[in-house]
XYZ file of C-alpha atoms in Angstrom:
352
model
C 14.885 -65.206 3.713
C 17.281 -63.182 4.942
C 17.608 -59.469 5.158
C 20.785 -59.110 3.270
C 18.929 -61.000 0.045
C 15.358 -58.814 0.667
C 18.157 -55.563 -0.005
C 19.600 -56.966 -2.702
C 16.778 -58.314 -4.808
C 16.331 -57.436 -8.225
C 13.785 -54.817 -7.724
C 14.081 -51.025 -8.077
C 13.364 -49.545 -5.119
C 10.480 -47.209 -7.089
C 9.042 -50.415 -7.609
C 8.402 -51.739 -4.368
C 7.764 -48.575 -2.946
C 5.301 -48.225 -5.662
C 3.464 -51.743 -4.975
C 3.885 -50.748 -0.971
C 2.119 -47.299 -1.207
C -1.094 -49.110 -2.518
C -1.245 -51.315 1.028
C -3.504 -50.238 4.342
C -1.569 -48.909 7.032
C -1.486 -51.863 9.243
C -0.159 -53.870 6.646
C 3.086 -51.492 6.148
C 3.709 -50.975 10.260
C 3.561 -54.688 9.731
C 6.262 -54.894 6.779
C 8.530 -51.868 8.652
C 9.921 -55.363 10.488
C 10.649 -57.187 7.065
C 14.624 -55.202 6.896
C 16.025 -52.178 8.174
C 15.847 -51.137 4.173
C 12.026 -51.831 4.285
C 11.951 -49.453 7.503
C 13.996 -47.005 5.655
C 11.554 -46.667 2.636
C 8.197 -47.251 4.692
C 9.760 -43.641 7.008
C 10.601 -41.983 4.223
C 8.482 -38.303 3.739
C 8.325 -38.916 0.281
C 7.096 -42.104 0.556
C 4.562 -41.047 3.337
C 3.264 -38.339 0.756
C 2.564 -41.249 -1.686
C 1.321 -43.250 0.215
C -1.836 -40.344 1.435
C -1.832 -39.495 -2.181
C -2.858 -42.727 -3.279
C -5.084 -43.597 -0.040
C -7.162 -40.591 -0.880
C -8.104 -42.067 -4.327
C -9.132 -45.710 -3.155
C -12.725 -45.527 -0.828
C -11.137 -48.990 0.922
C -8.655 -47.057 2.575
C -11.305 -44.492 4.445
C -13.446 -44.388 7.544
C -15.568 -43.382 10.001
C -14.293 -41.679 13.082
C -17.157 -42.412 16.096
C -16.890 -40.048 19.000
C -17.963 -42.335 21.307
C -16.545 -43.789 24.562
C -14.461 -46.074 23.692
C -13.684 -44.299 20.265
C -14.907 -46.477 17.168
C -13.549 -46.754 13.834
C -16.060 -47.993 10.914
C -15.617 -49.413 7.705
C -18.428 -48.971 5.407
C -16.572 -50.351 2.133
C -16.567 -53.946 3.351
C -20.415 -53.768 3.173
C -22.220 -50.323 3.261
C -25.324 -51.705 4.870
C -23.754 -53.393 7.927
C -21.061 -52.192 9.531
C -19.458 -54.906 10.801
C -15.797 -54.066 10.594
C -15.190 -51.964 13.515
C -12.374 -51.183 15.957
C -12.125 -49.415 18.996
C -9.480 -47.278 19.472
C -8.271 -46.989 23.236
C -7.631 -43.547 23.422
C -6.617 -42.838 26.994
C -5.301 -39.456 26.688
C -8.461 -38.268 25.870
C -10.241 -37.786 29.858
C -13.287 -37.222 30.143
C -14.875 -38.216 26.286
C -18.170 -37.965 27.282
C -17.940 -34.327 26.831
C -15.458 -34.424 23.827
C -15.266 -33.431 20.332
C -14.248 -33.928 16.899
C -12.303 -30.801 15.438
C -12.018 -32.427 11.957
C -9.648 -34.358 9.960
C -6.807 -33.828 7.835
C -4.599 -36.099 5.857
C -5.188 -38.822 8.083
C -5.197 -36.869 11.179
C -8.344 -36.331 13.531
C -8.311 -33.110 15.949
C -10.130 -33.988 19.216
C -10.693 -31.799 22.144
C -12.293 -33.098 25.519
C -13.705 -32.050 28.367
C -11.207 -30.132 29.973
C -10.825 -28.607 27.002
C -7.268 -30.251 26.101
C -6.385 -30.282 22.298
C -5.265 -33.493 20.598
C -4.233 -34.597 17.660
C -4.197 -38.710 16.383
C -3.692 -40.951 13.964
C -6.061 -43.892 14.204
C -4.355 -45.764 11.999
C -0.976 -45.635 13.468
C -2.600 -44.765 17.090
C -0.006 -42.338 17.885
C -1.176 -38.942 19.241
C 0.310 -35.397 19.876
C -1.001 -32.668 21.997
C 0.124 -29.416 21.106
C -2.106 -26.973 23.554
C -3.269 -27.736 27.053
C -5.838 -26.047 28.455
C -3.666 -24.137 30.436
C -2.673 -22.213 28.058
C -6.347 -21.609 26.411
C -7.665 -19.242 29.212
C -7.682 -15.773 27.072
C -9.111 -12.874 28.520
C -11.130 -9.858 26.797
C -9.487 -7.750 29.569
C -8.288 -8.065 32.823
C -11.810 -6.372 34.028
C -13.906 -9.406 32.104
C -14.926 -12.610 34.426
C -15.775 -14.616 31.814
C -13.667 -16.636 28.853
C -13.794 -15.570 25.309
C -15.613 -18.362 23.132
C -13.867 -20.032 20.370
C -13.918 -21.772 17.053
C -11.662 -24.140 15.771
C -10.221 -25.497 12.321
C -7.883 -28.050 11.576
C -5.996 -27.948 7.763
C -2.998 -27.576 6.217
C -1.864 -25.136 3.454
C -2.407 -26.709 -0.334
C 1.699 -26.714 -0.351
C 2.071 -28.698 3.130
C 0.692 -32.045 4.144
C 1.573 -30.696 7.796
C -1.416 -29.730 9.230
C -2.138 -26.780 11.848
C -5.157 -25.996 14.843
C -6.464 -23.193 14.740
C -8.515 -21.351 17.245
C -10.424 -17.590 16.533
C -12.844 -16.021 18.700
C -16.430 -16.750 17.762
C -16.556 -12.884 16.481
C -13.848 -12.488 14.282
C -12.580 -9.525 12.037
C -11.408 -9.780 8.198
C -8.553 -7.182 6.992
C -11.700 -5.083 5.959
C -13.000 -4.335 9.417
C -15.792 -7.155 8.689
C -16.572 -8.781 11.982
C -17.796 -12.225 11.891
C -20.206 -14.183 14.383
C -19.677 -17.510 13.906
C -22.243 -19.962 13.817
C -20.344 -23.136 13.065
C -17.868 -23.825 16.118
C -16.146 -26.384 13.924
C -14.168 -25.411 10.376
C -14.558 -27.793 7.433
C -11.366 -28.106 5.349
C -11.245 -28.217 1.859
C -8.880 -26.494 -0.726
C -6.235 -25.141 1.386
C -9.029 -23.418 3.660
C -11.118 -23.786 6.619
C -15.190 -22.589 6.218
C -17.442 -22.057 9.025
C -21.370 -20.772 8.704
C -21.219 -17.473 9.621
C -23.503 -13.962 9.865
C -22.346 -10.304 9.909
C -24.587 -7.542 9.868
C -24.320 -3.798 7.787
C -26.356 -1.543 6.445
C -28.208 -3.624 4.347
C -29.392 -5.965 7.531
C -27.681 -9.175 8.671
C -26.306 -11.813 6.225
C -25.386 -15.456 6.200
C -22.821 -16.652 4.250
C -19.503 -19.139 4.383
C -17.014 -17.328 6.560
C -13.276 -18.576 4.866
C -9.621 -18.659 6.461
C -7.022 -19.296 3.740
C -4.441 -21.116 5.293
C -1.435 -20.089 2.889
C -2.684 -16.414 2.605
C -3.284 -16.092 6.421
C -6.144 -14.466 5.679
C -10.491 -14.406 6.194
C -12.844 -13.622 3.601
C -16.168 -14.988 2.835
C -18.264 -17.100 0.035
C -21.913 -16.781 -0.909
C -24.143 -19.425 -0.051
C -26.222 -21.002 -2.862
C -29.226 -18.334 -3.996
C -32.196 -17.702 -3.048
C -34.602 -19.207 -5.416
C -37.325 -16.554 -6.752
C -40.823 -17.114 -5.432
C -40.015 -19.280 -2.774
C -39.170 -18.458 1.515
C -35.335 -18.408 2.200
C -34.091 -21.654 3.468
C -31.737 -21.891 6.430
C -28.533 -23.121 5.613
C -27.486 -25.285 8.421
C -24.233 -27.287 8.012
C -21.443 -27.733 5.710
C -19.087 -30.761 4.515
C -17.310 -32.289 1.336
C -19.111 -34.408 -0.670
C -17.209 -35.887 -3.981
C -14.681 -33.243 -3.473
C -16.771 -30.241 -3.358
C -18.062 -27.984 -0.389
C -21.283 -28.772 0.584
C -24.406 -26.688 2.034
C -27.443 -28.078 3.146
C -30.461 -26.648 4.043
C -34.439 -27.633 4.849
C -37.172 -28.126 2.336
C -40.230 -26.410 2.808
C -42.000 -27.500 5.862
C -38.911 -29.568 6.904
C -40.031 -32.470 4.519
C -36.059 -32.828 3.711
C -33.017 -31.590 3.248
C -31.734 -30.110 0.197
C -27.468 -30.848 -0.597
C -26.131 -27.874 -2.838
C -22.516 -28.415 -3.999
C -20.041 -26.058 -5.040
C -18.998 -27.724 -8.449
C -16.048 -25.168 -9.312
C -14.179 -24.040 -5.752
C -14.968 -20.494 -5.001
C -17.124 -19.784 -7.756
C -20.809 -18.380 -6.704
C -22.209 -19.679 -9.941
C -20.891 -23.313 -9.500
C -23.692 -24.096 -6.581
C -26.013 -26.155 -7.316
C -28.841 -28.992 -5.907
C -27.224 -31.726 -5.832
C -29.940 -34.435 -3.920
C -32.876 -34.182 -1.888
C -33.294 -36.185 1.005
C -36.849 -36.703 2.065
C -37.112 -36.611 6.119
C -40.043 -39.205 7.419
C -39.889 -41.752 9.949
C -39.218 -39.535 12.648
C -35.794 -38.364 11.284
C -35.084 -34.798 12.619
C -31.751 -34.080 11.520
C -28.806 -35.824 8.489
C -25.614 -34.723 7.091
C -24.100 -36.732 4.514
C -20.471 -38.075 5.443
C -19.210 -39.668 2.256
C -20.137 -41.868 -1.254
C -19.596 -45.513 -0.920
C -20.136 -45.392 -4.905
C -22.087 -42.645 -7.623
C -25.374 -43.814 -6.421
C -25.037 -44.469 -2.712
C -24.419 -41.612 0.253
C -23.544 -42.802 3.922
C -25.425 -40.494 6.047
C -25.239 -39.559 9.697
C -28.929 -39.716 11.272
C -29.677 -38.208 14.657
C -26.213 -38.080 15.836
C -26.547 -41.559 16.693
C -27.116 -44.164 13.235
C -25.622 -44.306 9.977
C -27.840 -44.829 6.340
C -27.526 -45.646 3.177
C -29.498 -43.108 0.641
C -29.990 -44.208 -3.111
C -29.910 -41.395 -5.088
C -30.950 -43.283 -8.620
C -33.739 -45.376 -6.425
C -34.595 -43.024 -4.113
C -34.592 -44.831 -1.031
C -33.037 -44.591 2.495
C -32.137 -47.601 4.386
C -30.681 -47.747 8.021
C -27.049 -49.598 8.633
C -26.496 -52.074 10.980
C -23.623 -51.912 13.263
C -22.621 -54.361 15.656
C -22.620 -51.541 18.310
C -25.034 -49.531 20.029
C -23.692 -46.192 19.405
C -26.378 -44.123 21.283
C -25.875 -40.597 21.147
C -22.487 -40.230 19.504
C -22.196 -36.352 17.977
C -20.861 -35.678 14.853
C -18.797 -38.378 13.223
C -15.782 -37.329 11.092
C -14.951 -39.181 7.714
C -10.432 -40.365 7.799
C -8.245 -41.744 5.331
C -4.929 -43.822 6.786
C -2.242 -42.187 6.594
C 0.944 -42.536 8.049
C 1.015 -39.344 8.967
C 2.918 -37.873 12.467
C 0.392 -36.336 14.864
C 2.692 -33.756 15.745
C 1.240 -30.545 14.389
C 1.363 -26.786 15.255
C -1.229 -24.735 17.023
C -2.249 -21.067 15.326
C -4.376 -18.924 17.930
C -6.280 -15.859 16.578
């Protein structure tokens, strides 16, 4: 067929873009060849926008970042208990991985830094990558009389007006508009809501305190959230990580003894009140550390074990069972849940 008839068939364009915006991403880089009008709506920002929208909404259309060497992206829709579908991203600009790191994702977008400390930013799906900071530039001083580097944190969001996300970098103690000054325990933000969260202590008169240190993107500003409460009658828990489960902000902690861990969501953003248990996770065979990644349905939750396997808990049945991967992922760090997108790497870098 040719082009001229594709342009001039009898569909609305709202139509097709509406049928295109449900397709992966390497199906639509496919279809940009189709006509120079198909290229034109495929590029369009509006489109793009609808196109995340929508990919947010269907579980086919996200995956699991692997920080390994090469880089490996999983799909645990096809069939949660072996991961089978896999690709490995050949992400050269990224030297050396071995000591590398995920920063988080955002609307598609993964934030990497490696071993020379070099920022980057990439699409998976689209494999295009940005870097907006080298690590020239990253060599920040207390004083001209300090020998050593200030130590950082990191975050990578967007405002909940912008689909453009930002880096950003703070030092590890960091002070709110109140004089409060943070030491950050988590060297990685999770994003949710417009806002990046990192674990967090500060200390006044009434002793030292744990609690969700926040940056509000849009605001420009850091404040903090309670953890879940102390339950009466029993020890306080250490809360160790954080994540987003079913679209809430996450908390977990260890059971007594370290039998398992204990997932607390925030139900309503930013409401104290709205925490509460959502699973327990018994820890046996040897397991030492989890963190849930995502829900492959209302029942099932793909874990991260060990920094180095995947499982499969059943909350209605209770049981945990290991994945299968056609790779030996070894020791792998943490793994960072994307959706495709076709987003444009190219971001802007915030330092604090």
């Amino acid at each position: 067929m040719s082009e001229s008839k594709i342009s001039n068939a009898n569909f609305p364009d709202e139509i097709i873009c509406d049928v295109l915006s449900r397709l992966p991403v390497k199906s639509l880089l496919q279809f940009r060849s189709v006509s120079k009008h198909w290229r034109s709506l495929i590029t369009d920002t509006h489109f793009i926008k609808s196109h995340l929208k929508k990919a947010e909404s269907i579980s086919s259309h996200h995956r699991i970042l692997v920080p390994v060497s090469p880089i490996l992206s999983l799909d645990y829709n096809v069939s949660p208990y072996s991961i089978s579908s896999s690709t490995e991203l050949d992400c050269k600009f990224i030297k050396p991985w071995n000591s590398g790191k995920l920063l988080g994702s955002c609307n598609g977008l993964v934030c990497l830094i490696d071993g020379r400390k070099d920022i980057s930013i990439y699409n998976p799906s689209t494999r295009r990558h940005f870097k907006p900071l080298q690590s020239s530039q990253q060599a920040v001083r207390h004083s001209p009389n300090e020998s050593y580097q200030t130590e950082f944190v990191y975050g990578f969001g967007c405002s909940s007006n912008s689909i453009g996300p930002r880096v950003f970098r703070f030092p590890r103690f960091a002070r709110d508009s109140e004089s409060l000054v943070y030491d950050f325990i988590d060297t990685v933000g999770t994003f949710l809501n417009g806002s990046l969260h990192w674990l967090a202590r500060y200390s006044n008169n009434d002793g030292e305190h744990r609690v969700i240190a926040l940056f509000n993107i849009s605001q420009d500003t850091l404040s903090d959230l309670s953890l879940p409460p102390h339950r009466p009658h029993q020890p306080v828990l250490p809360y160790y990580a954080l994540g987003v489960l079913k679209g809430c902000l996450f908390a977990l902690c260890d059971g007594i003894n370290h039998t398992g861990i204990e997932v607390w969501l925030m139900k309503e953003y930013g409401v104290v009140n709205s925490w509460s248990m959502f699973i327990k996770i018994p820890l046996d065979n040897g397991i030492g550390y989890m963190r849930p990644l995502s829900c492959v349905n209302d029942d099932e939750i793909v874990l991260e074990i060990d920094l180095q396997s995947y499982a499969i808990y059943n909350a209605k049945t209770k049981t945990l069972e290991h994945v299968k991967s056609v790779h030996n992922l070894k020791w792998f760090g943490d793994a960072a849940v994307y959706v495709e997108s076709l987003l444009s790497p190219e971001v802007s870098c915030v330092l604090y």
